[in-house]
Coordinates of C-alpha atoms and ligand atoms in Angstrom, one line a residue:
X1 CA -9.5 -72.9 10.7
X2 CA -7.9 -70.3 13.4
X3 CA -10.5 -69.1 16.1
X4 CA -10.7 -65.9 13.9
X5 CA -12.4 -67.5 10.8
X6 CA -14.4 -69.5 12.6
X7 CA -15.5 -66.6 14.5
X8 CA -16.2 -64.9 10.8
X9 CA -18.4 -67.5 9.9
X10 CA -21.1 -67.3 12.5
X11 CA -23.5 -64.8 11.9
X12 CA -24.2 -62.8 15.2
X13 CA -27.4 -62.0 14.2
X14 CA -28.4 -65.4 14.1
X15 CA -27.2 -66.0 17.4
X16 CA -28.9 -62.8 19.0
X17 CA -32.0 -64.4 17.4
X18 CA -31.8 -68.1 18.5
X19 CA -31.0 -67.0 22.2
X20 CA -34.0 -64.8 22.0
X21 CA -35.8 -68.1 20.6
X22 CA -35.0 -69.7 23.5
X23 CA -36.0 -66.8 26.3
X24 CA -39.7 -66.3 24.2
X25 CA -40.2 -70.2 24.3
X26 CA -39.2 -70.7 27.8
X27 CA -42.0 -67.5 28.6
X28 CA -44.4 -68.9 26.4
X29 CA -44.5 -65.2 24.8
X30 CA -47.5 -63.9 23.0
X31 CA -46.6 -64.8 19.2
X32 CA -47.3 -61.2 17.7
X33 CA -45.2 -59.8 20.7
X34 CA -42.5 -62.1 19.5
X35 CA -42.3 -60.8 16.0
X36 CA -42.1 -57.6 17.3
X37 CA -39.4 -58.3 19.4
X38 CA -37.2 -60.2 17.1
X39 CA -36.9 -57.6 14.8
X40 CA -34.9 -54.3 15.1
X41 CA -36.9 -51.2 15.0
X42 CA -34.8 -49.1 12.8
X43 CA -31.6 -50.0 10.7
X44 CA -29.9 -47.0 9.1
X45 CA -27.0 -47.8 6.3
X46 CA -24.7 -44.7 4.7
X47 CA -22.2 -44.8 3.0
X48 CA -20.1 -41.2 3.1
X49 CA -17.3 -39.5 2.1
X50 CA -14.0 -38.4 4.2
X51 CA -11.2 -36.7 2.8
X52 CA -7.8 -38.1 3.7
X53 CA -4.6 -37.1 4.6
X54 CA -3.1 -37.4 0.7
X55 CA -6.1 -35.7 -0.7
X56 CA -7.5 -38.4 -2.0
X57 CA -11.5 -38.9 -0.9
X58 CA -12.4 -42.4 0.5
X59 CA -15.9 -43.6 1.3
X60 CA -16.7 -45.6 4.4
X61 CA -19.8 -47.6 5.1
X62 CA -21.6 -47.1 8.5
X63 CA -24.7 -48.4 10.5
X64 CA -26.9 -47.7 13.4
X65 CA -29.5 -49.8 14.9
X66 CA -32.4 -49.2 17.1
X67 CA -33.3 -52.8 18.4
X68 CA -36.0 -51.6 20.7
X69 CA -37.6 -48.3 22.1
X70 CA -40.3 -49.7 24.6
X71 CA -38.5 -48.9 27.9
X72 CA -37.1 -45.6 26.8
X73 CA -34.8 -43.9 24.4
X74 CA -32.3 -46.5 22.3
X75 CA -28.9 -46.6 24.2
X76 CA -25.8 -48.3 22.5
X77 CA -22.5 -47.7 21.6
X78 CA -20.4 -47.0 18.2
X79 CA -17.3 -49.6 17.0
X80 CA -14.5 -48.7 14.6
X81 CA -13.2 -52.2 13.3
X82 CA -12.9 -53.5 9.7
X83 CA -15.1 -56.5 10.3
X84 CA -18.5 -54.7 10.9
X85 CA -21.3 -55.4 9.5
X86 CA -24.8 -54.5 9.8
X87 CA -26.4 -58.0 10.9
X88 CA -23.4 -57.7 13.5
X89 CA -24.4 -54.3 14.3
X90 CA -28.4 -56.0 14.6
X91 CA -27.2 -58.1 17.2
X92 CA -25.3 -55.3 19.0
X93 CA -28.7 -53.3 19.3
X94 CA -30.6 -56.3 20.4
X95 CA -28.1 -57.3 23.2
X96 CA -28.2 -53.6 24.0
X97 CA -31.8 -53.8 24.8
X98 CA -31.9 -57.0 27.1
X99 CA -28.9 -55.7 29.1
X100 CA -31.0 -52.2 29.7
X101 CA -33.4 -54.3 31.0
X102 CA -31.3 -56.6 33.4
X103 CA -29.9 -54.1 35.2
X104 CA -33.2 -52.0 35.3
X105 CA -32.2 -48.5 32.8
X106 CA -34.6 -46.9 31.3
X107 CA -33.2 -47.5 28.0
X108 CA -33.8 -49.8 25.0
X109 CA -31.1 -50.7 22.6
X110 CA -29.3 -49.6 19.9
X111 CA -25.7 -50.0 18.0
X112 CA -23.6 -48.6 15.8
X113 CA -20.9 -49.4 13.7
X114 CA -18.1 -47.7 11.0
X115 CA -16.4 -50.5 8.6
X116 CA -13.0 -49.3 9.3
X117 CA -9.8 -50.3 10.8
X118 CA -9.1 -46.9 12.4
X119 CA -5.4 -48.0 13.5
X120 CA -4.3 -47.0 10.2
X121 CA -5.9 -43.5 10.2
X122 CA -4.2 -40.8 11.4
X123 CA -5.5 -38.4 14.0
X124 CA -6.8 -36.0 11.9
X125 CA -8.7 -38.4 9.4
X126 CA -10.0 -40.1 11.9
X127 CA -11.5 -37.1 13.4
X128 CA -12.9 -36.1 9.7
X129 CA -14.6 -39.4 9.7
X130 CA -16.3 -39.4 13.0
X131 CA -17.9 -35.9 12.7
X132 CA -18.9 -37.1 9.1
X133 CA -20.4 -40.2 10.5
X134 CA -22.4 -38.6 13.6
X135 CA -23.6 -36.0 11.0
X136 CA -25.2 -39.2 8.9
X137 CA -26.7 -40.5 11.4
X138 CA -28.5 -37.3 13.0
X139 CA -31.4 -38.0 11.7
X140 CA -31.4 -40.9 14.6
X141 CA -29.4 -39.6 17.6
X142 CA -30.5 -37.4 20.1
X143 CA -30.4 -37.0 23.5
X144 CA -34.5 -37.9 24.6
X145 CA -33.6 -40.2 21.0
X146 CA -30.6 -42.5 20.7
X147 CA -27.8 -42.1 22.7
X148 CA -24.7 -43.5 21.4
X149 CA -21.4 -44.3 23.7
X150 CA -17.6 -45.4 23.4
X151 CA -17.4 -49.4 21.7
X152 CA -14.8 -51.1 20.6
X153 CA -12.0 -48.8 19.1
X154 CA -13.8 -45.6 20.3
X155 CA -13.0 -43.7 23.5
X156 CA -13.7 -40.6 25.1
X157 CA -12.3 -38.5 21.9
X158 CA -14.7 -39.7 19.6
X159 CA -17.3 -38.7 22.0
X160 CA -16.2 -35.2 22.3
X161 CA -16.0 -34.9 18.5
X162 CA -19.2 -36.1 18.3
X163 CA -21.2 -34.6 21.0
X164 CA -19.7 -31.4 19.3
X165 CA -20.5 -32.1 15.7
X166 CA -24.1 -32.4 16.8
X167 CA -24.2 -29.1 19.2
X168 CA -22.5 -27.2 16.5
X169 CA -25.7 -28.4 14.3
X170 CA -28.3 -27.7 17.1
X171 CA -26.3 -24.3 17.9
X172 CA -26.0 -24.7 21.4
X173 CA -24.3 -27.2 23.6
X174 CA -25.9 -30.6 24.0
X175 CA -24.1 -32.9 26.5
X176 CA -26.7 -35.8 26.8
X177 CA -26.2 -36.9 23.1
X178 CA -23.5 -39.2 24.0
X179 CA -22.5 -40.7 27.1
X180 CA -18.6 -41.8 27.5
X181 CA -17.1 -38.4 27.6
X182 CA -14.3 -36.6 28.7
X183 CA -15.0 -35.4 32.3
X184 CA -14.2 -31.3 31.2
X185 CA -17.8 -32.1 29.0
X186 CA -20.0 -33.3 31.3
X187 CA -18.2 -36.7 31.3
X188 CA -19.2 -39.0 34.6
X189 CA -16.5 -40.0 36.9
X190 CA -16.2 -44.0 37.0
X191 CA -17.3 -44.1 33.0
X192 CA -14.0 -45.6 31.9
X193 CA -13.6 -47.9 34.3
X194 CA -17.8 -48.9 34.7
X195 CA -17.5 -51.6 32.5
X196 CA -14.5 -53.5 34.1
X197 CA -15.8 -52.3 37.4
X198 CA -19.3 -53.8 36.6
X199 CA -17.6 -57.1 35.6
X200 CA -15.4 -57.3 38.7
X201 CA -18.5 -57.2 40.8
X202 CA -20.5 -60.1 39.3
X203 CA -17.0 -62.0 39.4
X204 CA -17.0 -61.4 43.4
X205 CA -20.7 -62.1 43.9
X206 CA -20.5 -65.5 41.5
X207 CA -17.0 -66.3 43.8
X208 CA -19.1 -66.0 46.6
X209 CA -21.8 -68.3 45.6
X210 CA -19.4 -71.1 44.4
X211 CA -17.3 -70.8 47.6
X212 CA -13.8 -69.8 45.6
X213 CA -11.8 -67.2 47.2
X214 CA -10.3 -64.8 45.0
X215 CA -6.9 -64.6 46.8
X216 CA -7.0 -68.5 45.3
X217 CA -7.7 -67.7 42.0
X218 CA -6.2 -67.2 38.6
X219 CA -7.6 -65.5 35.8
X220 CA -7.3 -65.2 32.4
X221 CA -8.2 -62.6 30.1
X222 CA -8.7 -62.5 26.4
X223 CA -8.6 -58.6 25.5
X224 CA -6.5 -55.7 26.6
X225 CA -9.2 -52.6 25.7
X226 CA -11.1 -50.7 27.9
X227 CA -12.8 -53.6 29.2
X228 CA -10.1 -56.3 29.8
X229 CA -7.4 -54.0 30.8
X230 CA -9.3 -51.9 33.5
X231 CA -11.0 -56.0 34.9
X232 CA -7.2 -57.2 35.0
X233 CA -6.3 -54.1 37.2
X234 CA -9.7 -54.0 39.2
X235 CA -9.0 -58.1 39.6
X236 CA -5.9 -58.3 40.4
X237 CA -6.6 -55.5 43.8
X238 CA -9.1 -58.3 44.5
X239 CA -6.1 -60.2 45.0
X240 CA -6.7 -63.0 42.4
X241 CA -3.5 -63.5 40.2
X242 CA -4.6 -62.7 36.7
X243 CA -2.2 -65.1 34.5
X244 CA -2.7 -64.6 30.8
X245 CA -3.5 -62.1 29.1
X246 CA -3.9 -61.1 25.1
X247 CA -4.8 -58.7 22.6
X248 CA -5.3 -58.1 18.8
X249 CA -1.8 -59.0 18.2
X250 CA -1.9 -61.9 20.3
X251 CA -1.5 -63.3 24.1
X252 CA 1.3 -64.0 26.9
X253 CA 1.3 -66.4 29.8
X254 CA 3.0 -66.8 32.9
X255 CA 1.0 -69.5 35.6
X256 CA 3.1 -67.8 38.3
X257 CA 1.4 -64.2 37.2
X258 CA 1.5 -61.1 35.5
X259 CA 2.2 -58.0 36.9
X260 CA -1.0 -55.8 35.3
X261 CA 0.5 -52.3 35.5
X262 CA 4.3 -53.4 33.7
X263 CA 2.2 -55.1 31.0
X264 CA -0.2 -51.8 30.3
X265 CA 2.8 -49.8 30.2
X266 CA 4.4 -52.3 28.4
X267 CA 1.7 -52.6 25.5
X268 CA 1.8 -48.5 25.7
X269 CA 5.8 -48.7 24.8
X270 CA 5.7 -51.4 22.1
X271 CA 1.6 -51.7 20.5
X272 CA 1.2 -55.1 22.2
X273 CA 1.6 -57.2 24.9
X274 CA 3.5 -59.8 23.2
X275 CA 6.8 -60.2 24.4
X276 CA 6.3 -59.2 27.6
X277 CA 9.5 -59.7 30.0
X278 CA 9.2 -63.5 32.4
X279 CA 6.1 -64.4 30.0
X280 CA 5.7 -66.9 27.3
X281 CA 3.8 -65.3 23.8
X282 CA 1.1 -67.6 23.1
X283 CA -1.7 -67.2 20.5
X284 CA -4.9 -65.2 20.9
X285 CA -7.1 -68.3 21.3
X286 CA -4.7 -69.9 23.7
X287 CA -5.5 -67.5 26.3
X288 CA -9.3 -69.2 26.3
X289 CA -7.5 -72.2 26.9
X290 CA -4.9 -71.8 29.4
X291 CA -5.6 -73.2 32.9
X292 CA -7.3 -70.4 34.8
X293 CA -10.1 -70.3 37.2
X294 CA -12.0 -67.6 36.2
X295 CA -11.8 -66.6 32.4
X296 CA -12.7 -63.3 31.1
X297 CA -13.0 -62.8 27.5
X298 CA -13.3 -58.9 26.6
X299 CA -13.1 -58.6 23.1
X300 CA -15.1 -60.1 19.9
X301 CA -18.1 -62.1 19.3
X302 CA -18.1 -65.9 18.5
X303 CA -14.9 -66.5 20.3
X304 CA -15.7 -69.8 22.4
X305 CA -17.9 -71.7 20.3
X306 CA -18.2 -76.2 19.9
X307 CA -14.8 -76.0 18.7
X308 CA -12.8 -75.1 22.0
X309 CA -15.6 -75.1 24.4
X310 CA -14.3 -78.7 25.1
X311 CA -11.0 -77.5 26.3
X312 CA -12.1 -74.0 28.5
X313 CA -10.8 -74.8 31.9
X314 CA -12.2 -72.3 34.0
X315 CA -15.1 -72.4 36.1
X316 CA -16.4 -69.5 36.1
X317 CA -16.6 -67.5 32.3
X318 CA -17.3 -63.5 32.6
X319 CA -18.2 -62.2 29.5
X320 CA -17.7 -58.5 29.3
X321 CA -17.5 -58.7 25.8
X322 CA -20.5 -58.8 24.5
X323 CA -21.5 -62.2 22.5
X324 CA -18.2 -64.1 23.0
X325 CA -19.9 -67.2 23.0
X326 CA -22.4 -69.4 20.9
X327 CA -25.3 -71.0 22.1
X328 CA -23.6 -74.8 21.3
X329 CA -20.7 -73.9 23.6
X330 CA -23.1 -72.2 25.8
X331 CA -24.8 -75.8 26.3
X332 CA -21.3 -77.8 26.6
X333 CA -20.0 -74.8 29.3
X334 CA -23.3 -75.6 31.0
X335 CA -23.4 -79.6 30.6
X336 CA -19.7 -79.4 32.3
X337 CA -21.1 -77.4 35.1
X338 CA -19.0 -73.9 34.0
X339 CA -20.9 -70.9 35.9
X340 CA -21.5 -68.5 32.5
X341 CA -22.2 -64.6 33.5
X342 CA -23.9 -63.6 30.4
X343 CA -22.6 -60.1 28.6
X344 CA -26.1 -58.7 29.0
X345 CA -25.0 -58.9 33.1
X346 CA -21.3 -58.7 33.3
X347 CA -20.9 -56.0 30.9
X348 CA -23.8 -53.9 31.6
X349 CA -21.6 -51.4 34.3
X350 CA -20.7 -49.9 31.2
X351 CA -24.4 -48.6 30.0
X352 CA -25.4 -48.0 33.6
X353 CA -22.8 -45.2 34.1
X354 CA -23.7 -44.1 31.1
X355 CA -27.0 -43.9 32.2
X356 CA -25.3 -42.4 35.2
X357 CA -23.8 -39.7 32.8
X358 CA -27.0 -38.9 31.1
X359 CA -28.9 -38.4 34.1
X360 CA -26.2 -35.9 35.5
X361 CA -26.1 -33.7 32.0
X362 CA -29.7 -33.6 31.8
X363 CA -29.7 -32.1 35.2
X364 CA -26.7 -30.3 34.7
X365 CA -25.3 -32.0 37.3
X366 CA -22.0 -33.8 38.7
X367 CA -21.4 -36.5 41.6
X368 CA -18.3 -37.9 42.7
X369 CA -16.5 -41.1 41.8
X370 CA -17.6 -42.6 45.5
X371 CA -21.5 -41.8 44.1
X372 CA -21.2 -43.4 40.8
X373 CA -19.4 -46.3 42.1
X374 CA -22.1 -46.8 45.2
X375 CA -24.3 -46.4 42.6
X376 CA -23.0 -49.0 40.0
X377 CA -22.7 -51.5 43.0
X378 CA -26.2 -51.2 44.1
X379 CA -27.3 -51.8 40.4
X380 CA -25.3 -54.9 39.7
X381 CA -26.0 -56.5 42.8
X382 CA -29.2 -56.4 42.4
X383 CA -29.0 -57.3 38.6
X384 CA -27.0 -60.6 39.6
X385 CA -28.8 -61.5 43.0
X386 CA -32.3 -61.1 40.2
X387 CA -30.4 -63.5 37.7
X388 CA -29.0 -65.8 40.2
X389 CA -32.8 -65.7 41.5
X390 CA -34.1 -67.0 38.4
X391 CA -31.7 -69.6 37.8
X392 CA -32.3 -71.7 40.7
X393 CA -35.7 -71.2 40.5
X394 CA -35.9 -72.5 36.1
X395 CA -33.2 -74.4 37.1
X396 CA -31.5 -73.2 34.2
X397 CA -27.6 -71.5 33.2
X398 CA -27.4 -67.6 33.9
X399 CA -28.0 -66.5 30.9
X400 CA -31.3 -68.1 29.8
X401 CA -32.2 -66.7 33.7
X402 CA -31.2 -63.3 32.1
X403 CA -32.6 -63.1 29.3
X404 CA -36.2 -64.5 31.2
X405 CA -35.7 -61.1 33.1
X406 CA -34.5 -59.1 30.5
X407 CA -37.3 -60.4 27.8
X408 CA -40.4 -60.0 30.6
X409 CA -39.7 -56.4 31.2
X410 CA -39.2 -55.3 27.9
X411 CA -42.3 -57.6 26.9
X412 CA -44.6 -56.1 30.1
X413 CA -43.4 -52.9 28.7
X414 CA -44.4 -53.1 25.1
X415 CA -47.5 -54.9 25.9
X416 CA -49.1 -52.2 28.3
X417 CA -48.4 -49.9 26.1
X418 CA -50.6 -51.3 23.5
X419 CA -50.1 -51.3 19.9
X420 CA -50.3 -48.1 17.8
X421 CA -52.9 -46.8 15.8
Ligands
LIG501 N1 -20.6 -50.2 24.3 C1 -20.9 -50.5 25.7 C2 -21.8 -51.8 25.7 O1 -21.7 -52.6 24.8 C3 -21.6 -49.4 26.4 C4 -22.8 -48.8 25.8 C5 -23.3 -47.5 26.4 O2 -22.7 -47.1 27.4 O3 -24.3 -47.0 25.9 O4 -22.5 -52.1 26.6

């Protein structure tokens, strides 16, 4: 089986589950509070028409989750890909609502998802779609509501067709519906690169801890989106020599280095990184396995699991994707003495300049990248000293110390404020 089957056949929502398991056992949680927690609040399902480019009328299926709502209103973004599904989607809102409460947001979590592969749509249908989609799910969204935000295969675009689909509904302009805008709608400075930015921070704080110098260091990276593009730039000014990277279409490798701005340009030029001058094309799974110090995967779910987690070489794993790893290889990883930085840490710069974003609309309001950035620093250190914290302390991996955070404070939260009627 290729790590992409494999991947398809565990189910996310299983996962989000078991890891919650875990966290509520470890804190001895109050068993109604547990049932609460394990369940999403709200799932919403529609299935809706767009009208394509031939004339013909296609319907696409959609979902979006609220996970949780204790700590404030649900925060998440929206992914185009042809492999969503609404259990994955479940897991999505879940994560979402833990990684709100690492880093301290007043958010709680939600997801969202379109079962399409938006690659083969053209400009204009996928534009149709979008607005069609955010019209579906008004009945959820809203700025004090649910607050959805770029995923994967959505960017800034999407956002502005959204955020105007729903002002054109409400008849006046409402810039806090989504966060991950363009900058000329009340966009925040720093959004793009927050996630990356985010995970770049918890790389140099865990470096620190396990006395590597990042000048010494080679990296991997297994995704070339928002995330794993904008962490191999921000890495590689670090100074650590990022040596393989990959991305839907598969990886390249060269263990004297890449140079990160060629290969962007060069995936702008051809649609992939794959034959990238002085490299060697390897497969998408390969990248996980190459020899690197630190390896970042940023893209899918389930992507080191008990079948590779033998053969990972780096010490240090930095997941800003969320969920790229299942609890089995998350024991092995740990067993072998790998340093995990959960998603719900490494990939939570994202949401907290989104948070950043929201703030700043609601007070019609805008600070400069050298704010946002100060801003995001402050937040994730804290986030990872609190983790790191916790760890020593249970004696336990990173992300069971996270999720003890993360679980607490949503728990506290829900607890206090009682159950209604
Ligand atoms: N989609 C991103 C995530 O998984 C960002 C969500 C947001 O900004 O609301 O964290």
């Amino acid at each position: 089986m290729t790590t992409e089957q494999i991947a398809a056949h565990i189910n996310p929502w299983e996962v989000a589950q078991h890891q919650f398991d875990l966290a509520a056992d470890k804190l001895n949680l109050d068993p109604g509070l547990r049932r609460v927690l394990r369940q999403p609040r709200r799932e919403l399902t529609v299935h809706f028409p767009v009208k394509m480019d031939d004339g013909s009328v296609q319907v696409f299926t959609g979902h979006r989750v609220q996970h949780n709502l204790g700590r404030g209103p649900s925060k998440g973004g929206i992914r185009y890909h042809q492999d969503v599904t609404l259990d994955e989607v479940k897991a999505l809102a879940m994560w979402m609502t833990w990684k709100c409460a690492v880093v301290g947001i007043p958010f709680g979590g939600g997801k969202g998802g379109v079962v399409v592969d938006p690659k083969k749509l053209s400009s204009k249908e996928l534009e149709a779609l979008t607005r069609r989609f955010a019209t579906e799910i008004e009945v959820l969204i809203g700025p004090e509501r649910d607050i959805p935000a770029p995923d994967v295969n959505t960017n800034a675009q999407v956002m502005a067709w959204m955020m105007d689909t729903y002002s054109m509904h409400a008849g006046h302009t409402v810039p806090g519906v989504v966060t991950g805008k363009p900058i000329s709608l009340g966009g925040s400075e720093g959004r793009n690169e927050a996630t990356a930015r985010g995970t770049v921070f918890c790389i140099v704080h865990a470096a620190r801890e396990l006395g590597l110098d990042l000048s010494d260091t080679t990296i991997a990276i297994q995704g070339f989106g928002n995330a794993g593009s904008i962490a191999a730039r921000l890495i590689s000014e670090e100074g650590a020599t990022v040596v393989a990277v990959s991305d839907s279409t598969g990886g390249i490798h060269n263990p004297e280095g890449l140079d990160i701005a060629r290969v962007v340009a060069w995936k702008k030029e051809h649609g992939t990184v794959q034959g990238f001058p002085g490299a060697t094309d390897v497969s998408n799974s390969a990248v996980l396995e190459v020899n690197c110090d630190i390896l970042i995967p940023a893209a899918l779910e389930n992507q080191i699991t008990s079948r590779n987690a033998a053969r990972i070489r780096a010490r240090v794993v930095a997941e800003a994707a969320n969920g790229p790893t299942t609890p089995d290889a998350d024991q092995e990883l740990y067993r072998r003495g790998v340093f995990m930085i959960p998603d719900i840490l490494c990939n939570a710069g994202g949401v907290t300049v989104s948070y950043f974003e929201w703030v700043q609309d609601l007070n019609r309001d805008h600070w400069s990248e050298e704010v946002v950035n100060e801003k995001l620093r402050e937040i994730m250190t804290r986030a990872f000293a609190e983790t790191l914290a916790m760890a020593k302390r249970e004696e336990c991996d990173m992300r069971t110390a996270a999720y003890l955070l993360a679980v607490q404070r949503v728990a506290d939260a829900t607890s206090i404020r009682g159950l209604y009627p």
